[in-house]
PDB file of C-alpha atoms and ligand atoms in Angstrom:
ATOM      1  CA  MET A   1       0.000   0.000   0.000  1.00  0.00           C
ATOM      2  CA  ARG A   2       1.756   3.095  -1.261  1.00  0.00           C
ATOM      3  CA  LEU A   3      -0.095   5.624   0.950  1.00  0.00           C
ATOM      4  CA  ARG A   4      -0.363   3.646   4.163  1.00  0.00           C
ATOM      5  CA  ASP A   5      -1.478   5.970   7.019  1.00  0.00           C
ATOM      6  CA  LYS A   6      -0.894   9.122   4.995  1.00  0.00           C
ATOM      7  CA  VAL A   7      -3.520  11.795   5.609  1.00  0.00           C
ATOM      8  CA  ALA A   8      -4.884  13.418   2.454  1.00  0.00           C
ATOM      9  CA  ILE A   9      -7.390  16.201   1.861  1.00  0.00           C
ATOM     10  CA  ILE A  10      -9.057  16.015  -1.547  1.00  0.00           C
ATOM     11  CA  THR A  11     -11.267  18.890  -2.711  1.00  0.00           C
ATOM     12  CA  GLY A  12     -14.178  18.327  -5.072  1.00  0.00           C
ATOM     13  CA  ALA A  13     -14.174  14.685  -3.995  1.00  0.00           C
ATOM     14  CA  GLY A  14     -17.942  14.165  -4.165  1.00  0.00           C
ATOM     15  CA  ARG A  15     -17.826  13.022  -7.762  1.00  0.00           C
ATOM     16  CA  GLY A  16     -15.720  12.645 -10.899  1.00  0.00           C
ATOM     17  CA  ILE A  17     -11.933  12.673 -10.703  1.00  0.00           C
ATOM     18  CA  GLY A  18     -12.000  13.780  -7.040  1.00  0.00           C
ATOM     19  CA  GLN A  19     -14.163  10.816  -6.043  1.00  0.00           C
ATOM     20  CA  ALA A  20     -11.957   8.373  -7.965  1.00  0.00           C
ATOM     21  CA  THR A  21      -8.900   9.936  -6.295  1.00  0.00           C
ATOM     22  CA  ALA A  22     -10.404   9.596  -2.814  1.00  0.00           C
ATOM     23  CA  VAL A  23     -11.170   5.917  -3.432  1.00  0.00           C
ATOM     24  CA  LYS A  24      -7.712   5.263  -4.905  1.00  0.00           C
ATOM     25  CA  PHE A  25      -5.985   6.973  -1.961  1.00  0.00           C
ATOM     26  CA  ALA A  26      -8.064   4.941   0.494  1.00  0.00           C
ATOM     27  CA  THR A  27      -7.294   1.738  -1.422  1.00  0.00           C
ATOM     28  CA  GLU A  28      -3.603   2.582  -1.028  1.00  0.00           C
ATOM     29  CA  GLY A  29      -4.085   2.868   2.756  1.00  0.00           C
ATOM     30  CA  ALA A  30      -4.588   6.619   3.176  1.00  0.00           C
ATOM     31  CA  LYS A  31      -6.876   8.423   5.591  1.00  0.00           C
ATOM     32  CA  VAL A  32      -8.915  10.665   3.322  1.00  0.00           C
ATOM     33  CA  VAL A  33     -10.776  13.901   3.975  1.00  0.00           C
ATOM     34  CA  VAL A  34     -13.533  14.101   1.370  1.00  0.00           C
ATOM     35  CA  CYS A  35     -14.124  17.835   0.828  1.00  0.00           C
ATOM     36  CA  ASP A  36     -17.017  19.048  -1.306  1.00  0.00           C
ATOM     37  CA  LEU A  37     -20.156  21.187  -1.275  1.00  0.00           C
ATOM     38  CA  ASP A  38     -22.908  18.555  -1.254  1.00  0.00           C
ATOM     39  CA  PRO A  39     -23.302  16.398   1.907  1.00  0.00           C
ATOM     40  CA  GLU A  40     -24.971  13.619  -0.121  1.00  0.00           C
ATOM     41  CA  THR A  41     -22.130  13.151  -2.620  1.00  0.00           C
ATOM     42  CA  ILE A  42     -19.614  13.468   0.223  1.00  0.00           C
ATOM     43  CA  LYS A  43     -21.402  10.675   2.107  1.00  0.00           C
ATOM     44  CA  GLU A  44     -21.337   8.449  -0.972  1.00  0.00           C
ATOM     45  CA  THR A  45     -17.576   8.940  -1.449  1.00  0.00           C
ATOM     46  CA  VAL A  46     -16.863   8.373   2.258  1.00  0.00           C
ATOM     47  CA  GLU A  47     -18.787   5.083   2.108  1.00  0.00           C
ATOM     48  CA  MET A  48     -16.860   4.024  -1.015  1.00  0.00           C
ATOM     49  CA  CYS A  49     -13.556   4.840   0.756  1.00  0.00           C
ATOM     50  CA  LYS A  50     -14.560   2.907   3.867  1.00  0.00           C
ATOM     51  CA  GLU A  51     -15.126  -0.213   1.745  1.00  0.00           C
ATOM     52  CA  THR A  52     -11.372  -0.181   0.971  1.00  0.00           C
ATOM     53  CA  ARG A  53      -8.309  -0.565   3.210  1.00  0.00           C
ATOM     54  CA  GLY A  54      -8.268   3.116   4.154  1.00  0.00           C
ATOM     55  CA  ASP A  55     -10.381   5.407   6.271  1.00  0.00           C
ATOM     56  CA  ALA A  56     -12.307   8.575   5.422  1.00  0.00           C
ATOM     57  CA  MET A  57     -14.223  11.473   6.855  1.00  0.00           C
ATOM     58  CA  GLY A  58     -16.391  13.955   5.009  1.00  0.00           C
ATOM     59  CA  TYR A  59     -16.224  17.714   5.324  1.00  0.00           C
ATOM     60  CA  VAL A  60     -18.534  20.250   3.712  1.00  0.00           C
ATOM     61  CA  ALA A  61     -16.273  23.118   2.684  1.00  0.00           C
ATOM     62  CA  ASP A  62     -16.368  25.619  -0.147  1.00  0.00           C
ATOM     63  CA  VAL A  63     -12.946  26.345  -1.620  1.00  0.00           C
ATOM     64  CA  ARG A  64     -14.040  30.005  -1.861  1.00  0.00           C
ATOM     65  CA  ASP A  65     -14.447  30.198   1.915  1.00  0.00           C
ATOM     66  CA  ILE A  66     -11.139  30.314   3.779  1.00  0.00           C
ATOM     67  CA  GLU A  67     -12.839  29.964   7.191  1.00  0.00           C
ATOM     68  CA  SER A  68     -14.494  26.657   6.242  1.00  0.00           C
ATOM     69  CA  LEU A  69     -11.145  25.430   4.896  1.00  0.00           C
ATOM     70  CA  GLU A  70      -9.297  26.379   8.074  1.00  0.00           C
ATOM     71  CA  SER A  71     -11.943  24.539  10.110  1.00  0.00           C
ATOM     72  CA  MET A  72     -11.517  21.490   7.868  1.00  0.00           C
ATOM     73  CA  VAL A  73      -7.744  21.466   8.362  1.00  0.00           C
ATOM     74  CA  ALA A  74      -8.205  21.907  12.135  1.00  0.00           C
ATOM     75  CA  ALA A  75     -10.680  18.987  12.189  1.00  0.00           C
ATOM     76  CA  THR A  76      -8.252  16.855  10.169  1.00  0.00           C
ATOM     77  CA  VAL A  77      -5.346  17.565  12.510  1.00  0.00           C
ATOM     78  CA  ALA A  78      -7.591  16.949  15.549  1.00  0.00           C
ATOM     79  CA  LYS A  79      -8.629  13.540  14.158  1.00  0.00           C
ATOM     80  CA  TRP A  80      -5.472  12.281  12.467  1.00  0.00           C
ATOM     81  CA  GLY A  81      -2.703  14.587  13.709  1.00  0.00           C
ATOM     82  CA  ARG A  82      -1.288  15.757  10.357  1.00  0.00           C
ATOM     83  CA  VAL A  83      -1.871  16.529   6.679  1.00  0.00           C
ATOM     84  CA  ASP A  84       0.455  14.687   4.296  1.00  0.00           C
ATOM     85  CA  CYS A  85      -1.212  15.584   1.020  1.00  0.00           C
ATOM     86  CA  LEU A  86      -3.577  18.185  -0.408  1.00  0.00           C
ATOM     87  CA  VAL A  87      -5.162  17.489  -3.794  1.00  0.00           C
ATOM     88  CA  ASN A  88      -6.541  20.764  -5.171  1.00  0.00           C
ATOM     89  CA  ASN A  89      -9.074  19.104  -7.447  1.00  0.00           C
ATOM     90  CA  ALA A  90     -12.323  21.141  -7.168  1.00  0.00           C
ATOM     91  CA  GLY A  91     -13.038  22.959 -10.408  1.00  0.00           C
ATOM     92  CA  ILE A  92     -15.796  24.265 -12.659  1.00  0.00           C
ATOM     93  CA  VAL A  93     -16.297  25.456 -16.219  1.00  0.00           C
ATOM     94  CA  ALA A  94     -18.384  28.365 -17.543  1.00  0.00           C
ATOM     95  CA  ASP A  95     -17.613  28.389 -21.253  1.00  0.00           C
ATOM     96  CA  ALA A  96     -18.213  31.111 -23.815  1.00  0.00           C
ATOM     97  CA  GLN A  97     -16.277  32.610 -26.657  1.00  0.00           C
ATOM     98  CA  MET A  98     -14.302  35.688 -25.620  1.00  0.00           C
ATOM     99  CA  LYS A  99     -16.707  38.081 -27.344  1.00  0.00           C
ATOM    100  CA  ASN A 100     -19.612  36.666 -25.303  1.00  0.00           C
ATOM    101  CA  MET A 101     -17.916  35.862 -21.985  1.00  0.00           C
ATOM    102  CA  SER A 102     -19.402  37.847 -19.122  1.00  0.00           C
ATOM    103  CA  GLU A 103     -17.440  39.210 -16.187  1.00  0.00           C
ATOM    104  CA  ASP A 104     -19.447  36.847 -13.951  1.00  0.00           C
ATOM    105  CA  GLN A 105     -18.379  33.840 -16.039  1.00  0.00           C
ATOM    106  CA  PHE A 106     -14.754  34.934 -15.813  1.00  0.00           C
ATOM    107  CA  ASP A 107     -14.856  35.707 -12.090  1.00  0.00           C
ATOM    108  CA  SER A 108     -16.744  32.554 -11.045  1.00  0.00           C
ATOM    109  CA  VAL A 109     -14.176  30.262 -12.687  1.00  0.00           C
ATOM    110  CA  ILE A 110     -11.193  32.223 -11.367  1.00  0.00           C
ATOM    111  CA  GLU A 111     -12.693  32.296  -7.867  1.00  0.00           C
ATOM    112  CA  ILE A 112     -12.998  28.497  -7.636  1.00  0.00           C
ATOM    113  CA  ASN A 113     -10.268  27.160  -9.948  1.00  0.00           C
ATOM    114  CA  LEU A 114      -7.519  29.664  -9.085  1.00  0.00           C
ATOM    115  CA  LYS A 115      -8.320  31.508  -5.836  1.00  0.00           C
ATOM    116  CA  GLY A 116      -9.777  28.282  -4.396  1.00  0.00           C
ATOM    117  CA  VAL A 117      -6.414  26.562  -4.917  1.00  0.00           C
ATOM    118  CA  PHE A 118      -4.674  29.473  -3.179  1.00  0.00           C
ATOM    119  CA  ASN A 119      -7.190  29.315  -0.294  1.00  0.00           C
ATOM    120  CA  CYS A 120      -6.847  25.559   0.271  1.00  0.00           C
ATOM    121  CA  THR A 121      -3.057  25.643   0.116  1.00  0.00           C
ATOM    122  CA  LYS A 122      -2.975  28.640   2.459  1.00  0.00           C
ATOM    123  CA  ALA A 123      -5.131  26.649   4.906  1.00  0.00           C
ATOM    124  CA  VAL A 124      -2.731  23.635   4.985  1.00  0.00           C
ATOM    125  CA  VAL A 125       0.698  25.130   4.393  1.00  0.00           C
ATOM    126  CA  ASN A 126       1.529  25.992   8.008  1.00  0.00           C
ATOM    127  CA  THR A 127       0.638  22.456   9.098  1.00  0.00           C
ATOM    128  CA  MET A 128       2.945  21.039   6.413  1.00  0.00           C
ATOM    129  CA  LEU A 129       5.710  23.507   7.331  1.00  0.00           C
ATOM    130  CA  ALA A 130       5.473  22.484  10.992  1.00  0.00           C
ATOM    131  CA  GLN A 131       5.737  18.819   9.936  1.00  0.00           C
ATOM    132  CA  GLN A 132       8.572  19.637   7.482  1.00  0.00           C
ATOM    133  CA  SER A 133       6.791  17.380   4.986  1.00  0.00           C
ATOM    134  CA  GLY A 134       3.868  17.334   2.600  1.00  0.00           C
ATOM    135  CA  VAL A 135       2.713  17.057  -0.990  1.00  0.00           C
ATOM    136  CA  ILE A 136       0.522  19.586  -2.812  1.00  0.00           C
ATOM    137  CA  LEU A 137      -1.070  18.482  -6.079  1.00  0.00           C
ATOM    138  CA  ASN A 138      -2.988  20.844  -8.364  1.00  0.00           C
ATOM    139  CA  ALA A 139      -5.480  19.707 -10.991  1.00  0.00           C
ATOM    140  CA  SER A 140      -4.592  21.708 -14.070  1.00  0.00           C
ATOM    141  CA  SER A 141      -5.551  20.710 -17.615  1.00  0.00           C
ATOM    142  CA  ILE A 142      -4.131  20.449 -21.122  1.00  0.00           C
ATOM    143  CA  VAL A 143      -6.221  23.613 -21.592  1.00  0.00           C
ATOM    144  CA  GLY A 144      -3.856  25.330 -19.132  1.00  0.00           C
ATOM    145  CA  LEU A 145      -0.967  24.404 -21.438  1.00  0.00           C
ATOM    146  CA  HIS A 146      -2.495  24.983 -24.851  1.00  0.00           C
ATOM    147  CA  GLY A 147      -5.676  27.076 -24.397  1.00  0.00           C
ATOM    148  CA  ASN A 148      -9.043  26.007 -25.830  1.00  0.00           C
ATOM    149  CA  PHE A 149     -11.857  27.475 -27.858  1.00  0.00           C
ATOM    150  CA  GLY A 150     -14.442  29.090 -25.565  1.00  0.00           C
ATOM    151  CA  GLN A 151     -12.362  28.705 -22.385  1.00  0.00           C
ATOM    152  CA  THR A 152     -10.579  32.030 -21.726  1.00  0.00           C
ATOM    153  CA  ASN A 153     -11.524  31.867 -18.030  1.00  0.00           C
ATOM    154  CA  TYR A 154     -10.732  28.167 -17.577  1.00  0.00           C
ATOM    155  CA  ALA A 155      -7.415  28.384 -19.487  1.00  0.00           C
ATOM    156  CA  ALA A 156      -6.339  31.356 -17.341  1.00  0.00           C
ATOM    157  CA  SER A 157      -7.186  29.474 -14.139  1.00  0.00           C
ATOM    158  CA  LYS A 158      -5.461  26.251 -15.197  1.00  0.00           C
ATOM    159  CA  PHE A 159      -2.344  28.115 -16.423  1.00  0.00           C
ATOM    160  CA  GLY A 160      -2.372  29.950 -13.085  1.00  0.00           C
ATOM    161  CA  VAL A 161      -2.321  26.799 -10.970  1.00  0.00           C
ATOM    162  CA  ILE A 162       0.791  25.669 -12.857  1.00  0.00           C
ATOM    163  CA  GLY A 163       2.446  28.974 -11.940  1.00  0.00           C
ATOM    164  CA  MET A 164       1.530  28.429  -8.297  1.00  0.00           C
ATOM    165  CA  VAL A 165       2.910  24.874  -8.304  1.00  0.00           C
ATOM    166  CA  LYS A 166       6.232  26.024  -9.753  1.00  0.00           C
ATOM    167  CA  THR A 167       6.434  28.809  -7.164  1.00  0.00           C
ATOM    168  CA  TRP A 168       5.625  26.460  -4.271  1.00  0.00           C
ATOM    169  CA  ALA A 169       8.139  23.911  -5.590  1.00  0.00           C
ATOM    170  CA  ARG A 170      10.814  26.610  -5.226  1.00  0.00           C
ATOM    171  CA  GLU A 171       9.542  28.144  -1.936  1.00  0.00           C
ATOM    172  CA  LEU A 172       8.696  24.966  -0.078  1.00  0.00           C
ATOM    173  CA  GLY A 173      11.053  22.320  -1.487  1.00  0.00           C
ATOM    174  CA  ARG A 174      13.746  22.855   1.154  1.00  0.00           C
ATOM    175  CA  LYS A 175      11.049  22.548   3.835  1.00  0.00           C
ATOM    176  CA  GLY A 176      10.265  18.993   2.714  1.00  0.00           C
ATOM    177  CA  ILE A 177       7.143  19.906   0.744  1.00  0.00           C
ATOM    178  CA  ARG A 178       6.726  18.882  -2.921  1.00  0.00           C
ATOM    179  CA  ALA A 179       4.267  20.540  -5.321  1.00  0.00           C
ATOM    180  CA  ASN A 180       3.208  19.213  -8.719  1.00  0.00           C
ATOM    181  CA  ALA A 181       0.490  19.723 -11.314  1.00  0.00           C
ATOM    182  CA  VAL A 182      -1.459  17.153 -13.301  1.00  0.00           C
ATOM    183  CA  CYS A 183      -2.903  18.111 -16.687  1.00  0.00           C
ATOM    184  CA  PRO A 184      -5.683  15.735 -17.716  1.00  0.00           C
ATOM    185  CA  GLY A 185      -6.916  15.605 -21.290  1.00  0.00           C
ATOM    186  CA  PHE A 186     -10.620  14.874 -21.721  1.00  0.00           C
ATOM    187  CA  VAL A 187     -11.882  12.586 -18.969  1.00  0.00           C
ATOM    188  CA  THR A 188     -15.399  11.122 -18.763  1.00  0.00           C
ATOM    189  CA  THR A 189     -17.003  13.066 -15.904  1.00  0.00           C
ATOM    190  CA  SER A 190     -19.972  15.397 -15.641  1.00  0.00           C
ATOM    191  CA  ILE A 191     -17.715  18.383 -16.391  1.00  0.00           C
ATOM    192  CA  LEU A 192     -17.881  17.289 -20.058  1.00  0.00           C
ATOM    193  CA  GLY A 193     -21.684  17.403 -19.861  1.00  0.00           C
ATOM    194  CA  THR A 194     -21.992  20.596 -21.896  1.00  0.00           C
ATOM    195  CA  ILE A 195     -19.854  19.305 -24.786  1.00  0.00           C
ATOM    196  CA  PRO A 196     -22.027  17.918 -27.630  1.00  0.00           C
ATOM    197  CA  GLU A 197     -21.679  14.184 -28.282  1.00  0.00           C
ATOM    198  CA  ARG A 198     -20.375  14.732 -31.852  1.00  0.00           C
ATOM    199  CA  VAL A 199     -17.587  17.006 -30.504  1.00  0.00           C
ATOM    200  CA  LEU A 200     -16.645  14.363 -27.920  1.00  0.00           C
ATOM    201  CA  ARG A 201     -16.467  11.701 -30.656  1.00  0.00           C
ATOM    202  CA  ALA A 202     -14.254  14.010 -32.761  1.00  0.00           C
ATOM    203  CA  LEU A 203     -11.973  14.578 -29.747  1.00  0.00           C
ATOM    204  CA  GLU A 204     -11.768  10.850 -29.169  1.00  0.00           C
ATOM    205  CA  GLU A 205     -10.613  10.414 -32.784  1.00  0.00           C
ATOM    206  CA  LYS A 206      -7.731  12.811 -32.121  1.00  0.00           C
ATOM    207  CA  VAL A 207      -6.440  10.883 -29.095  1.00  0.00           C
ATOM    208  CA  PRO A 208      -3.669   8.477 -30.168  1.00  0.00           C
ATOM    209  CA  LEU A 209      -5.043   5.947 -27.677  1.00  0.00           C
ATOM    210  CA  GLY A 210      -8.418   6.251 -29.422  1.00  0.00           C
ATOM    211  CA  ARG A 211     -10.524   7.001 -26.346  1.00  0.00           C
ATOM    212  CA  LEU A 212     -11.274   9.555 -23.634  1.00  0.00           C
ATOM    213  CA  GLY A 213      -9.648   9.178 -20.212  1.00  0.00           C
ATOM    214  CA  LYS A 214     -11.180   7.510 -17.151  1.00  0.00           C
ATOM    215  CA  PRO A 215     -11.284   9.308 -13.776  1.00  0.00           C
ATOM    216  CA  GLU A 216      -9.304   6.398 -12.297  1.00  0.00           C
ATOM    217  CA  GLU A 217      -6.420   7.117 -14.689  1.00  0.00           C
ATOM    218  CA  ILE A 218      -6.035  10.619 -13.249  1.00  0.00           C
ATOM    219  CA  ALA A 219      -6.521   9.267  -9.709  1.00  0.00           C
ATOM    220  CA  ASN A 220      -3.654   6.804 -10.258  1.00  0.00           C
ATOM    221  CA  THR A 221      -1.376   9.690 -11.235  1.00  0.00           C
ATOM    222  CA  PHE A 222      -2.307  11.718  -8.141  1.00  0.00           C
ATOM    223  CA  ALA A 223      -1.731   8.666  -5.928  1.00  0.00           C
ATOM    224  CA  TRP A 224       1.712   8.020  -7.384  1.00  0.00           C
ATOM    225  CA  LEU A 225       2.700  11.682  -7.023  1.00  0.00           C
ATOM    226  CA  ALA A 226       1.514  11.647  -3.385  1.00  0.00           C
ATOM    227  CA  SER A 227       3.566   8.546  -2.617  1.00  0.00           C
ATOM    228  CA  ASP A 228       7.209   8.298  -1.580  1.00  0.00           C
ATOM    229  CA  GLU A 229       7.891   6.692  -4.983  1.00  0.00           C
ATOM    230  CA  ALA A 230       7.692  10.236  -6.389  1.00  0.00           C
ATOM    231  CA  SER A 231      10.074  11.653  -3.758  1.00  0.00           C
ATOM    232  CA  TYR A 232      12.198  13.519  -6.336  1.00  0.00           C
ATOM    233  CA  ILE A 233       9.273  14.852  -8.421  1.00  0.00           C
ATOM    234  CA  ASN A 234       8.849  18.539  -7.596  1.00  0.00           C
ATOM    235  CA  GLY A 235       7.532  21.408  -9.724  1.00  0.00           C
ATOM    236  CA  ALA A 236       6.527  18.953 -12.442  1.00  0.00           C
ATOM    237  CA  VAL A 237       3.624  19.382 -14.831  1.00  0.00           C
ATOM    238  CA  ILE A 238       2.438  15.948 -15.881  1.00  0.00           C
ATOM    239  CA  GLU A 239       0.113  15.559 -18.833  1.00  0.00           C
ATOM    240  CA  VAL A 240      -2.292  12.605 -18.698  1.00  0.00           C
ATOM    241  CA  SER A 241      -4.133  12.863 -21.990  1.00  0.00           C
ATOM    242  CA  GLY A 242      -3.558   9.673 -23.953  1.00  0.00           C
ATOM    243  CA  GLY A 243      -1.180  11.714 -26.129  1.00  0.00           C
ATOM    244  CA  LEU A 244      -3.873  14.133 -27.340  1.00  0.00           C
ATOM    245  CA  THR A 245      -1.519  17.094 -27.673  1.00  0.00           C
ATOM    246  CA  ILE A 246       1.429  15.483 -29.472  1.00  0.00           C
TER     247      ILE A 246
HETATM  248  P1  LIG B   1     -16.719  17.302 -11.779  1.00  0.00           P
HETATM  249  O1  LIG B   1     -17.161  15.920 -12.085  1.00  0.00           O
HETATM  250  O2  LIG B   1     -17.576  18.453 -12.208  1.00  0.00           O
HETATM  251  O3  LIG B   1     -16.413  17.411 -10.218  1.00  0.00           O
HETATM  252  C1  LIG B   1     -15.990  18.615  -9.651  1.00  0.00           C
HETATM  253  C2  LIG B   1     -16.264  18.562  -8.181  1.00  0.00           C
HETATM  254  O4  LIG B   1     -15.839  19.825  -7.603  1.00  0.00           O
HETATM  255  C3  LIG B   1     -17.757  18.418  -7.858  1.00  0.00           C
HETATM  256  O5  LIG B   1     -17.930  17.430  -6.878  1.00  0.00           O
HETATM  257  C4  LIG B   1     -18.134  19.781  -7.356  1.00  0.00           C
HETATM  258  O6  LIG B   1     -19.170  19.788  -6.367  1.00  0.00           O
HETATM  259  C5  LIG B   1     -16.849  20.243  -6.701  1.00  0.00           C
HETATM  260  N1  LIG B   1     -16.831  21.686  -6.504  1.00  0.00           N
HETATM  261  C6  LIG B   1     -17.234  22.644  -7.369  1.00  0.00           C
HETATM  262  N2  LIG B   1     -17.125  23.849  -6.808  1.00  0.00           N
HETATM  263  C7  LIG B   1     -16.644  23.664  -5.561  1.00  0.00           C
HETATM  264  C8  LIG B   1     -16.339  24.540  -4.492  1.00  0.00           C
HETATM  265  N3  LIG B   1     -16.511  25.854  -4.596  1.00  0.00           N
HETATM  266  N4  LIG B   1     -15.855  24.022  -3.328  1.00  0.00           N
HETATM  267  C9  LIG B   1     -15.701  22.677  -3.198  1.00  0.00           C
HETATM  268  N5  LIG B   1     -15.983  21.796  -4.171  1.00  0.00           N
HETATM  269  C10 LIG B   1     -16.453  22.283  -5.358  1.00  0.00           C
HETATM  270  O7  LIG B   1     -15.283  17.614 -12.449  1.00  0.00           O
HETATM  271  P2  LIG B   1     -14.067  16.623 -12.819  1.00  0.00           P
HETATM  272  O8  LIG B   1     -14.120  16.350 -14.259  1.00  0.00           O
HETATM  273  O9  LIG B   1     -13.996  15.506 -11.862  1.00  0.00           O
HETATM  274  O10 LIG B   1     -12.843  17.618 -12.613  1.00  0.00           O
HETATM  275  C11 LIG B   1     -11.994  17.594 -11.477  1.00  0.00           C
HETATM  276  C12 LIG B   1     -10.832  18.530 -11.761  1.00  0.00           C
HETATM  277  O11 LIG B   1     -10.116  18.091 -12.906  1.00  0.00           O
HETATM  278  C13 LIG B   1     -11.264  19.969 -12.049  1.00  0.00           C
HETATM  279  O12 LIG B   1     -10.332  20.879 -11.502  1.00  0.00           O
HETATM  280  C14 LIG B   1     -11.209  20.028 -13.565  1.00  0.00           C
HETATM  281  O13 LIG B   1     -11.021  21.342 -14.033  1.00  0.00           O
HETATM  282  C15 LIG B   1     -10.022  19.142 -13.845  1.00  0.00           C
HETATM  283  N6  LIG B   1     -10.015  18.584 -15.198  1.00  0.00           N
HETATM  284  C16 LIG B   1     -11.032  17.778 -15.623  1.00  0.00           C
HETATM  285  C17 LIG B   1     -10.996  17.300 -16.937  1.00  0.00           C
HETATM  286  C18 LIG B   1     -12.069  16.410 -17.498  1.00  0.00           C
HETATM  287  O14 LIG B   1     -12.080  16.179 -18.711  1.00  0.00           O
HETATM  288  N7  LIG B   1     -12.982  15.861 -16.702  1.00  0.00           N
HETATM  289  C19 LIG B   1      -9.934  17.646 -17.788  1.00  0.00           C
HETATM  290  C20 LIG B   1      -8.931  18.465 -17.307  1.00  0.00           C
HETATM  291  C21 LIG B   1      -8.965  18.924 -16.005  1.00  0.00           C
HETATM  292  P3  LIG B   1     -20.737  19.831  -6.776  1.00  0.00           P
HETATM  293  O15 LIG B   1     -20.986  18.551  -7.466  1.00  0.00           O
HETATM  294  O16 LIG B   1     -21.436  19.946  -5.453  1.00  0.00           O
HETATM  295  O17 LIG B   1     -20.878  21.032  -7.645  1.00  0.00           O
END
């Protein structure tokens, strides 16, 4: 078990990639804090985690709300004594072409996908510094590397979380804390719900592996990066896209 007794907070873990990551971490022996907005989806993920070799607790916290995040970290430390890993996974889309994108669409995505990552990391960093160890993992996207039609806001947020990871890798590396970003391609979760089926099929055609990604394939990458097997991986930006961008 690669994450035996490690304590991990995973945001946006009620469904999709976050849920798959919570279950994978628990399967690898971790104690998982399932952070999300909806108590029902949190409960479902906690139950799935408890069916594995790990343990889990749910916490309703909004990544926009620093107070709820600080309470979550305090509750985690009270229960399990430490925080070994933070997976900044929560994210949204609000797509429109630049000419039509409203300020609200821009701000809502930046507030969750970029400021939310700052907030969550701010809430855990002192705990990790006191421990002199920790791993911070940011969910970016191939869109953060290459841009995408109709995603000015999302591309800015996902490029931004790469900048934060590289900064933290420099600032925190000597304190025993690693920071890395994962850039998924197109992965079958509800976030793709607004993309028409014909566009998804066309995307699939472009992937050298001939298919979209599975949430578990991103979860496996997060789990490896959180483990001691990745002890020299710091400031890395790892694309998991089936080769879509080559
Ligand atoms: P998803 O299925 O839509 O799940 C996102 C989760 O984040 C949901 O459980 C959602 O909660 C939660 N969330 C949203 N706003 C939140 C907030 N303010 N505070 C706490 N939790 C919040 O998305 P996904 O596809 O799994 O994506 C996970 C991450 O991977 C995102 O950062 C996304 O940008 C990134 N990514 C995904 C893909 C892809 O193709 N799927 C590709 C590249 C990158 P509710 O359900 O309650 O709204």
